[in-house]
PDB file of C-alpha atoms and ligand atoms in Angstrom:
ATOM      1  CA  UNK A  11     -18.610 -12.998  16.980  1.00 55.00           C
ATOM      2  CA  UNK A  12     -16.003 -10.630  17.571  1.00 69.00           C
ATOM      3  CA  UNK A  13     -16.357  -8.226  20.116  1.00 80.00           C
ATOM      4  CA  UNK A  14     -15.661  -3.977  20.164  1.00 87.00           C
ATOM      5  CA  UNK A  15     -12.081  -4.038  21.048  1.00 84.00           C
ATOM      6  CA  UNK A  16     -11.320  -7.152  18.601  1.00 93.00           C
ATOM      7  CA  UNK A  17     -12.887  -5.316  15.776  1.00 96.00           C
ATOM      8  CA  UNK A  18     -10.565  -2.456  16.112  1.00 97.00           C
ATOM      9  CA  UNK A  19      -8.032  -4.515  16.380  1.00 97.00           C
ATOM     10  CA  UNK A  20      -8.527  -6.643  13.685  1.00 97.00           C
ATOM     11  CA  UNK A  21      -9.030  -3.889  11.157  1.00 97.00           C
ATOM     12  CA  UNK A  22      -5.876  -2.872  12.642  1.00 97.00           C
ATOM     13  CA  UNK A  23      -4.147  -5.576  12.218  1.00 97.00           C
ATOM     14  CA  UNK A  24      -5.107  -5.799   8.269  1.00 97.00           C
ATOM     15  CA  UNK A  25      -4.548  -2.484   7.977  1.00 97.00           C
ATOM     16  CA  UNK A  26      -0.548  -3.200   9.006  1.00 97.00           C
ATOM     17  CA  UNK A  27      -1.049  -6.268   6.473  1.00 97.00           C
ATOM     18  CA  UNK A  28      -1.670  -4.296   3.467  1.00 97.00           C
ATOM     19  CA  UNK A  29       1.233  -1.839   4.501  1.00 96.00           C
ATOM     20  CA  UNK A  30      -1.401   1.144   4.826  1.00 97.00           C
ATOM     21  CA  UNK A  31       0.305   2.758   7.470  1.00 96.00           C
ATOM     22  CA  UNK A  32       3.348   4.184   6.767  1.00 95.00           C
ATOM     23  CA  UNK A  33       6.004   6.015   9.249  1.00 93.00           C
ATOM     24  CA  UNK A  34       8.512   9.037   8.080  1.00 93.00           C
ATOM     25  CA  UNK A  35       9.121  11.153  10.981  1.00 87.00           C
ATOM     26  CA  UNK A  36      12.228  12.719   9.068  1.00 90.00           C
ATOM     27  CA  UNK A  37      10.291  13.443   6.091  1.00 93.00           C
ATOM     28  CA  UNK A  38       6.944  14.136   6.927  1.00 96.00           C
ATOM     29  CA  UNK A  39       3.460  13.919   5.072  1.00 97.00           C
ATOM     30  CA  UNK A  40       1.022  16.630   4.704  1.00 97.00           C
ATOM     31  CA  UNK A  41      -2.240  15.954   5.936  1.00 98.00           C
ATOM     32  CA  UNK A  42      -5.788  17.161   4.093  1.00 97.00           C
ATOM     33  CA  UNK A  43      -5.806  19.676   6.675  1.00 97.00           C
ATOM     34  CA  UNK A  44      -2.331  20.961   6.309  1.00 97.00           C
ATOM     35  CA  UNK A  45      -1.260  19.367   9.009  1.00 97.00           C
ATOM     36  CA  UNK A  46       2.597  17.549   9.010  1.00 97.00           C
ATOM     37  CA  UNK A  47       2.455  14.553  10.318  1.00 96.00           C
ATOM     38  CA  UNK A  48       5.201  11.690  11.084  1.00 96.00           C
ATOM     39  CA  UNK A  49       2.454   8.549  10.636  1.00 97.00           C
ATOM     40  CA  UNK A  50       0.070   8.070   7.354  1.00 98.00           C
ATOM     41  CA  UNK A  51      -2.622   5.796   7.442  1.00 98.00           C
ATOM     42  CA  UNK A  52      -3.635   5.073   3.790  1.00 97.00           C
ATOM     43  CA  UNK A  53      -7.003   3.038   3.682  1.00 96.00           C
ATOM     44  CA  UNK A  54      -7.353   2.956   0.167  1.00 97.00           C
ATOM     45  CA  UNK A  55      -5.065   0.450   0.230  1.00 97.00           C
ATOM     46  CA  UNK A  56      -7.372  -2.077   1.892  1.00 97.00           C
ATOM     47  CA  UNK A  57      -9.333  -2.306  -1.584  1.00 98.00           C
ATOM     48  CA  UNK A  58      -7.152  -4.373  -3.088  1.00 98.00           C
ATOM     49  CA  UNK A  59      -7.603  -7.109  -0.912  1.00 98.00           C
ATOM     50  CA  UNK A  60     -10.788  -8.519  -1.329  1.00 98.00           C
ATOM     51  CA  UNK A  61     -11.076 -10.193   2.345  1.00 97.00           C
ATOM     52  CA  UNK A  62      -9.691  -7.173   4.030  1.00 97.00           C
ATOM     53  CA  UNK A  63     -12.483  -4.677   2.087  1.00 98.00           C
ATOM     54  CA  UNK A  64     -14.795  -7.384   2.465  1.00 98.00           C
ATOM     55  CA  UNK A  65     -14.376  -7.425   6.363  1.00 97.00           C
ATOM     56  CA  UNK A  66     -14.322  -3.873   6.613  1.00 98.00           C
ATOM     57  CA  UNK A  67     -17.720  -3.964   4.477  1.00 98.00           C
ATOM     58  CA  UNK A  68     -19.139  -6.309   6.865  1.00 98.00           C
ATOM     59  CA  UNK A  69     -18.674  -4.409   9.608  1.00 97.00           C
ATOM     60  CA  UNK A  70     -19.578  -1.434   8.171  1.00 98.00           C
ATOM     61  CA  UNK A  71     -22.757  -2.875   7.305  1.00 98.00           C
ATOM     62  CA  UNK A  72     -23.519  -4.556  10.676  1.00 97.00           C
ATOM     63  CA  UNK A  73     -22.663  -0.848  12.483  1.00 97.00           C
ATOM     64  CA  UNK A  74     -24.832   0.609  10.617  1.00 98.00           C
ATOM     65  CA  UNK A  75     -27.981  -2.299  10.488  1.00 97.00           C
ATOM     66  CA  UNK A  76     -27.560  -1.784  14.481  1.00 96.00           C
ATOM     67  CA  UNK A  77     -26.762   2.144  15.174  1.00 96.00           C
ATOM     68  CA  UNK A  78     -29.058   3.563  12.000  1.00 97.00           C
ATOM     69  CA  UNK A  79     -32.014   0.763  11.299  1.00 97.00           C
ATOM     70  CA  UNK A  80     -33.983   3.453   9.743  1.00 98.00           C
ATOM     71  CA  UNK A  81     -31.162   5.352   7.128  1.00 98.00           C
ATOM     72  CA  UNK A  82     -32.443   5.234   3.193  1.00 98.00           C
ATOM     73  CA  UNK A  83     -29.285   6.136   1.489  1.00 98.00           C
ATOM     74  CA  UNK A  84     -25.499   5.523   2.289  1.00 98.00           C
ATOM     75  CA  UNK A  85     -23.475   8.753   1.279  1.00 98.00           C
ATOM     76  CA  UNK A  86     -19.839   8.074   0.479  1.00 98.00           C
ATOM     77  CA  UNK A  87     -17.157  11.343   1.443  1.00 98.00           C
ATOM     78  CA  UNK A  88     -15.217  11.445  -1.945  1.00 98.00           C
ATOM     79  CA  UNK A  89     -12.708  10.456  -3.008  1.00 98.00           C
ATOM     80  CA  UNK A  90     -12.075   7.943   0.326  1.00 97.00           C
ATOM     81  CA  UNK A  91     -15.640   6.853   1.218  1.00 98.00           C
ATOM     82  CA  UNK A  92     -16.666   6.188  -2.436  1.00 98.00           C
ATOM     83  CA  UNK A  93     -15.863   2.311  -3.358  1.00 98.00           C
ATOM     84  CA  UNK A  94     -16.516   1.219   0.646  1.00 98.00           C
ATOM     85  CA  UNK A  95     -19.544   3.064   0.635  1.00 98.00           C
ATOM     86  CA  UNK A  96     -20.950   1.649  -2.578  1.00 98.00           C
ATOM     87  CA  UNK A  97     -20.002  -1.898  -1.536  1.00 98.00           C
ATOM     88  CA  UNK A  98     -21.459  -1.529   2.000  1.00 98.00           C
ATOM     89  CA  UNK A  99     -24.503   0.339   0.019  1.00 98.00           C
ATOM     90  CA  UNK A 100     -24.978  -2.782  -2.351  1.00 98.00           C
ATOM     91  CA  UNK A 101     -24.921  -5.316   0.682  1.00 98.00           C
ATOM     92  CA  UNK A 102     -27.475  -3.191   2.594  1.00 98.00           C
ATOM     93  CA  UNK A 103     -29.301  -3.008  -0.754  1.00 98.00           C
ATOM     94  CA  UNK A 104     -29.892   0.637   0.160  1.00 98.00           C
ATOM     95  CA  UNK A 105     -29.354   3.567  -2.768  1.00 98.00           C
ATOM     96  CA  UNK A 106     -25.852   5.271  -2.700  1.00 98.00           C
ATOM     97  CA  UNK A 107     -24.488   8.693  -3.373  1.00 98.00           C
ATOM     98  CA  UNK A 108     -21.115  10.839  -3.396  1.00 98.00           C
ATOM     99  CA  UNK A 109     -20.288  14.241  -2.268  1.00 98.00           C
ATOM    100  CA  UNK A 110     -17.510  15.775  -3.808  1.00 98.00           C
ATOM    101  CA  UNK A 111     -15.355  18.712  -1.924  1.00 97.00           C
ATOM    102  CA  UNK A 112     -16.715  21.032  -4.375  1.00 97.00           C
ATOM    103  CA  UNK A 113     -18.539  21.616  -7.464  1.00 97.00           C
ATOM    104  CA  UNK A 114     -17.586  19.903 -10.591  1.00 97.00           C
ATOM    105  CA  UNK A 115     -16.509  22.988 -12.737  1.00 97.00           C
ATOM    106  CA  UNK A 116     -18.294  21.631 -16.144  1.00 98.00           C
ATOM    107  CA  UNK A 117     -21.001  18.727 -17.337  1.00 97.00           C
ATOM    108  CA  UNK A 118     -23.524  19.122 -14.495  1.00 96.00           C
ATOM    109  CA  UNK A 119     -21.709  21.510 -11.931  1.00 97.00           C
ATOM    110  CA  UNK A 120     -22.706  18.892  -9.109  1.00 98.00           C
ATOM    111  CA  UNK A 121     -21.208  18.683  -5.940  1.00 98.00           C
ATOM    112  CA  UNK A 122     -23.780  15.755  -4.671  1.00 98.00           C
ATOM    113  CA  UNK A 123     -23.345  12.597  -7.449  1.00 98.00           C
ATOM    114  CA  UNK A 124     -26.457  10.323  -7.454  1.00 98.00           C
ATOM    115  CA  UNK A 125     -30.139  10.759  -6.237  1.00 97.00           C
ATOM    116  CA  UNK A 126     -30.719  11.745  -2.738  1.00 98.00           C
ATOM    117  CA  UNK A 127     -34.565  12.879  -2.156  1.00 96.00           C
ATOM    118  CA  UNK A 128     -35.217  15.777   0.482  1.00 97.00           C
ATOM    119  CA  UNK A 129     -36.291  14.734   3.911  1.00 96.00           C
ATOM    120  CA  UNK A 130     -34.189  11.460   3.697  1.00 96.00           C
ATOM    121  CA  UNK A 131     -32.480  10.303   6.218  1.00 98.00           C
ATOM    122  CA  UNK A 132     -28.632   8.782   5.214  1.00 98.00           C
ATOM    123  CA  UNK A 133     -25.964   7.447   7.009  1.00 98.00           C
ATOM    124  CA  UNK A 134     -22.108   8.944   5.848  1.00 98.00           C
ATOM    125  CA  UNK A 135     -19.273   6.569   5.055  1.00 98.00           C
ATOM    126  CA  UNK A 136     -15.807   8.292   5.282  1.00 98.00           C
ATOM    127  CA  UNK A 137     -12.393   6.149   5.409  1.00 98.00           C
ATOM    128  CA  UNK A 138     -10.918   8.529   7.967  1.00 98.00           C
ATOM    129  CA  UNK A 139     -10.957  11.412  10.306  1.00 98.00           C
ATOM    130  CA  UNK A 140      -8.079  13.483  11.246  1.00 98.00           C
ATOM    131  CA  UNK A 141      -9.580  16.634  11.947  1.00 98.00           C
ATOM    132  CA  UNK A 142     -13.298  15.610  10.359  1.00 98.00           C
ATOM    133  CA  UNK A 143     -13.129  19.013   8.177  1.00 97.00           C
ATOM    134  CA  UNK A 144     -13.471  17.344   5.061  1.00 97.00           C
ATOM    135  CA  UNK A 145     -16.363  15.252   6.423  1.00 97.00           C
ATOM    136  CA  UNK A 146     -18.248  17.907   8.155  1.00 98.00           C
ATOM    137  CA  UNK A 147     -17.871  19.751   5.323  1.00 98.00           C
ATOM    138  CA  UNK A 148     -20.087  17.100   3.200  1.00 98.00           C
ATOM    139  CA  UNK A 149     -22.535  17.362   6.279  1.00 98.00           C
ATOM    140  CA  UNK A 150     -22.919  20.647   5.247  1.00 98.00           C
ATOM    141  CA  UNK A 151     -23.326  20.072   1.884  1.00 98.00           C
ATOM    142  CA  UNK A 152     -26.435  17.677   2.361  1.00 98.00           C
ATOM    143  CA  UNK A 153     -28.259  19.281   4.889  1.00 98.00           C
ATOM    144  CA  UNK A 154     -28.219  22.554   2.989  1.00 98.00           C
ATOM    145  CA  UNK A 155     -30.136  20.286   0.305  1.00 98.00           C
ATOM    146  CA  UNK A 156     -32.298  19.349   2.696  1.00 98.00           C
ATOM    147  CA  UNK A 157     -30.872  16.145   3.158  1.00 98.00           C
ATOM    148  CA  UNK A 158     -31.019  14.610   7.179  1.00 98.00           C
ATOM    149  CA  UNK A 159     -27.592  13.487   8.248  1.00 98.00           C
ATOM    150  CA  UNK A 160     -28.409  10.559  10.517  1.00 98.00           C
ATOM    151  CA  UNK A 161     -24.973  10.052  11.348  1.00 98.00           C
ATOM    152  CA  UNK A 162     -21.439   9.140   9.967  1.00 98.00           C
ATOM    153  CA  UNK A 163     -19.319   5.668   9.999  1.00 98.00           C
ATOM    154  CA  UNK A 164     -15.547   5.591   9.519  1.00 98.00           C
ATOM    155  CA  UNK A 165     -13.454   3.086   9.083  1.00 98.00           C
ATOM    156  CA  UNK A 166     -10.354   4.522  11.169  1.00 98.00           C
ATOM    157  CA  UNK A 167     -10.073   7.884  13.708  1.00 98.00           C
ATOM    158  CA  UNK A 168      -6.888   9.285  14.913  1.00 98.00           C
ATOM    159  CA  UNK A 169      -9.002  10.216  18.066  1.00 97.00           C
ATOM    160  CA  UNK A 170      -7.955  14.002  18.372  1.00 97.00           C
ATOM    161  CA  UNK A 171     -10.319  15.950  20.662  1.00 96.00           C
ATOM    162  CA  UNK A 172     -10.241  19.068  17.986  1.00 96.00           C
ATOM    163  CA  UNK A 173     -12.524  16.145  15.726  1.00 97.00           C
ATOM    164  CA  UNK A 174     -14.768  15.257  18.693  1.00 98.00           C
ATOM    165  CA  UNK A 175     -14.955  19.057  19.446  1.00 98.00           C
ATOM    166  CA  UNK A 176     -15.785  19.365  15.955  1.00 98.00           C
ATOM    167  CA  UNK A 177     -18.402  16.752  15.525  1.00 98.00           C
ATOM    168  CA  UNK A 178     -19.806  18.397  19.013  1.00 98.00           C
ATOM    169  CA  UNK A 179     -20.240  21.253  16.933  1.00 98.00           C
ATOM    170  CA  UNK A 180     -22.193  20.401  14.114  1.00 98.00           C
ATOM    171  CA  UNK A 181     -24.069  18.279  16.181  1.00 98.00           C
ATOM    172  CA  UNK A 182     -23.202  14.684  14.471  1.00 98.00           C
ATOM    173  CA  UNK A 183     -22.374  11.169  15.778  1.00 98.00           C
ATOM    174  CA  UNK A 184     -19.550   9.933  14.225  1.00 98.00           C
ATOM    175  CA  UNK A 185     -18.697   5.689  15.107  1.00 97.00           C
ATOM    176  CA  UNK A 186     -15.566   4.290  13.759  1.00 97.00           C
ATOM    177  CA  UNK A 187     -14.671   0.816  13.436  1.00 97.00           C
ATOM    178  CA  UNK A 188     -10.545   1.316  14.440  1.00 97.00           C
ATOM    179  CA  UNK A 189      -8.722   3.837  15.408  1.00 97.00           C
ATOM    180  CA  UNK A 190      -4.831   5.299  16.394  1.00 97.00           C
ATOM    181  CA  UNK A 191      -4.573   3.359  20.170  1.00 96.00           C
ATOM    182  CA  UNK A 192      -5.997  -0.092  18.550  1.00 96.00           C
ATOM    183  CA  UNK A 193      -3.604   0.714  15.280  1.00 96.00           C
ATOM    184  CA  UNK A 194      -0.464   1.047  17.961  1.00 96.00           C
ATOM    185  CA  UNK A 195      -0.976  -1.733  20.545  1.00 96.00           C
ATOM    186  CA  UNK A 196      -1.603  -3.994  17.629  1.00 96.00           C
ATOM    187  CA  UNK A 197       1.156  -2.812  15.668  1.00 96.00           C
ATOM    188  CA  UNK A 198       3.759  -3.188  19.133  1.00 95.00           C
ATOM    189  CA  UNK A 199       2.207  -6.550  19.523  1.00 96.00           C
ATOM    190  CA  UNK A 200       3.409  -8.083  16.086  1.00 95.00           C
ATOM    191  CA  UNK A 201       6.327  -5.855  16.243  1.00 94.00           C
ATOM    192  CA  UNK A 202       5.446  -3.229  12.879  1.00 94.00           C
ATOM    193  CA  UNK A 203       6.584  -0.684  15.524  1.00 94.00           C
ATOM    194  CA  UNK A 204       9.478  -0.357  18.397  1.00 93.00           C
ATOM    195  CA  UNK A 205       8.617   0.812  21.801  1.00 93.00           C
ATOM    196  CA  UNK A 206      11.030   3.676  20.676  1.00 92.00           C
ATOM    197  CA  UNK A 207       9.151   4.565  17.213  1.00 92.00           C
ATOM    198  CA  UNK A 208       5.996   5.006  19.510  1.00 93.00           C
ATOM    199  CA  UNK A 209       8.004   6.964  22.016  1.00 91.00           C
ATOM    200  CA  UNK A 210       8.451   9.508  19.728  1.00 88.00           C
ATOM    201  CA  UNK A 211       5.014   9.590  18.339  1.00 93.00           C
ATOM    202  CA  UNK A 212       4.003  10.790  21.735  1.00 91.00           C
ATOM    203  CA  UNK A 213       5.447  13.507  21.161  1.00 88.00           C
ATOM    204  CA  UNK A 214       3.993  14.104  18.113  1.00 94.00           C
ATOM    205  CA  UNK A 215       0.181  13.614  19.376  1.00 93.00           C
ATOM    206  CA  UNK A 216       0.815  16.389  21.778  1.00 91.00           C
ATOM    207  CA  UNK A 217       0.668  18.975  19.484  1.00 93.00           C
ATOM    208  CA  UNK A 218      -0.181  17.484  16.092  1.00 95.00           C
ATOM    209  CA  UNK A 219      -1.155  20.974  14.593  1.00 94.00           C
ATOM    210  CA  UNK A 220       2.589  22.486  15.402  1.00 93.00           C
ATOM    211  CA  UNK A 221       4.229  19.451  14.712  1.00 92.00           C
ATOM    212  CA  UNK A 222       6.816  19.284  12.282  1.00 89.00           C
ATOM    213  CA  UNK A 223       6.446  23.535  11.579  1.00 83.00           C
TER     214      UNK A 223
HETATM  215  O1  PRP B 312     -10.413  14.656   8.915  1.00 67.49           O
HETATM  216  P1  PRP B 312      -9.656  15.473   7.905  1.00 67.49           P
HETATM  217  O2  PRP B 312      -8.690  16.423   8.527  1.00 67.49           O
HETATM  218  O3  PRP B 312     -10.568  16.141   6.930  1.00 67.49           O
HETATM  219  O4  PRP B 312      -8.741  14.453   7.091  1.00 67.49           O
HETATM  220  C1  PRP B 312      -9.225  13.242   6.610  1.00 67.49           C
HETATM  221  C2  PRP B 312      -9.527  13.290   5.141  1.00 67.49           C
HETATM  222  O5  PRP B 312      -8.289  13.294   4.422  1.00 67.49           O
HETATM  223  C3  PRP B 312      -8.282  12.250   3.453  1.00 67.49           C
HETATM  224  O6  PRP B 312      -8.777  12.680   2.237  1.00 67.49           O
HETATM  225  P2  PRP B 312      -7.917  13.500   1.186  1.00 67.49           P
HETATM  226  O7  PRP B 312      -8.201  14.953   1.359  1.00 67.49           O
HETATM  227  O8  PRP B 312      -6.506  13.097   1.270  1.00 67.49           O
HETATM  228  O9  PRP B 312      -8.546  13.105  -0.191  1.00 67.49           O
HETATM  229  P3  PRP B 312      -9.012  11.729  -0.846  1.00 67.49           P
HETATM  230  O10 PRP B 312     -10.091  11.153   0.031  1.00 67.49           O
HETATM  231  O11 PRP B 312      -9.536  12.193  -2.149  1.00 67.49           O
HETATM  232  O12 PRP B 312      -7.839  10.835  -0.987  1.00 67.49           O
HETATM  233  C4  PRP B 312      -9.249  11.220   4.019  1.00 67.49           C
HETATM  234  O13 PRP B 312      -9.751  10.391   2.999  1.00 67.49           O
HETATM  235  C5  PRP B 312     -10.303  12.070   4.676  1.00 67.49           C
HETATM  236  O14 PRP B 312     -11.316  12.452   3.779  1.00 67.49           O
HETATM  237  O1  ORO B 313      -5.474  13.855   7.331  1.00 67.49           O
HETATM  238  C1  ORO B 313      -5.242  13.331   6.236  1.00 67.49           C
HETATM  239  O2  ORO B 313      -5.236  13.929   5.163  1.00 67.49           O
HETATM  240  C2  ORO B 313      -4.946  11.873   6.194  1.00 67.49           C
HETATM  241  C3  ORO B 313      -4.243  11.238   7.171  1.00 67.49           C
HETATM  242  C4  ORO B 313      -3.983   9.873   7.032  1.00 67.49           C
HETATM  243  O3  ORO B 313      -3.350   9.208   7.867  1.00 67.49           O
HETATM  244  N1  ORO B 313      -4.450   9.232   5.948  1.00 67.49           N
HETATM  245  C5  ORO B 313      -5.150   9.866   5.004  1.00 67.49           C
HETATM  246  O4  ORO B 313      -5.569   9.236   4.014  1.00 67.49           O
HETATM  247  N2  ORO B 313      -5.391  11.191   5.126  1.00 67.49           N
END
């Protein structure tokens, strides 16, 4: 059994496998949020390989079986936390859902896909928080239907404190399975990175809103 630290670093470690995480600090990428950014972690990636998104399920699935015994739905942030969540859904044998960012503009008009009842408590699988806007905004989104957001899981955080102060906020735990620091010992230990490439992401986490602007 592996323990917190190995987790995170595992995951990592696939992660840098699958060549999710990408670095173009001359050319950035624009973040959800709007944010430039020199480093893009792209989890969607890890579906392709069946043992990686298998892992990832696991330990989704075990996180949650520990931290939210009593959930009744999983809740998957779209477009990111839709296949994990409905594989992590089918091995908890629990019923699964999808928010979408915002109401589909014909058929239905629904911004919540699948059956959720009122009352119900359900845990929320998202691939990955930079700021958490586009999460919290989904924990809007349910409880306004009455929904009870137990919590949220997440496969990978960039640990800013603008997400923890946002989380704080709305009053939800959040509990990733990896995260930046894991992604960049891991990634100086089997040499992805130089000691210089992280040198200048320093910088870069020092101000990541300004960065780049
Ligand atoms: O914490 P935040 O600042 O909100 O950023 C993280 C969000 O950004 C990405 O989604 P994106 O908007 O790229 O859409 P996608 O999930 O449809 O790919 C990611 O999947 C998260 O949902
Ligand atoms: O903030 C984002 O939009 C974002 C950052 C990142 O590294 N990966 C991703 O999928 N989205």
């Amino acid at each position: 059994m592996l323990n917190n630290e190995d987790i995170t670093k595992r995951i990592a470690e696939l992660l840098l496998e699958a060549q999710a995480i990408k670095l173009s600090p001359d050319k950035p990428f624009q973040w959800s949020s709007g944010w430039l950014s020199p480093i893009y972690c792209d989890n969607r990636v890890a579906l392709s390989y069946p043992d990686t998104r298998t892992f990832i399920k696991k330990t989704l699935a075990e996180l949650i079986k520990r931290e939210y015994p009593d959930v009744q739905a999983v809740v998957g942030v779209a477009t990111g936390g839709i296949a994990q969540g409905a594989l992590v859904a089918d091995l908890l044998e629990l019923p699964f859902a999808y928010v979408r960012p915002e109401p589909k503009k014909h058929g239905m008009g629904n911004q919540i896909e699948g059956r959720l009842e009122k009352g119900q408590p359900v845990i929320i699988i998202e691939d990955l928080i930079s700021t958490g806007g586009s999460s919290l905004k989904v924990v809007d989104v349910l409880r306004e239907a009455g929904i009870e957001v137990a919590g949220m899981v997440a496969i990978f955080t960039y640990g800013f404190e603008i997400a923890a102060n946002n989380f704080k906020e709305k009053n939800v735990k959040l509990s990733t399975i990896s995260n930046y620091n894991a992604l960049i010992e891991t990634a100086l230990e089997h040499n992805y990175v130089t000691e210089s490439q992280v040198e200048s992401l320093s910088a870069w986490r020092v101000a990541p809103d300004s960065w780049g602007k």
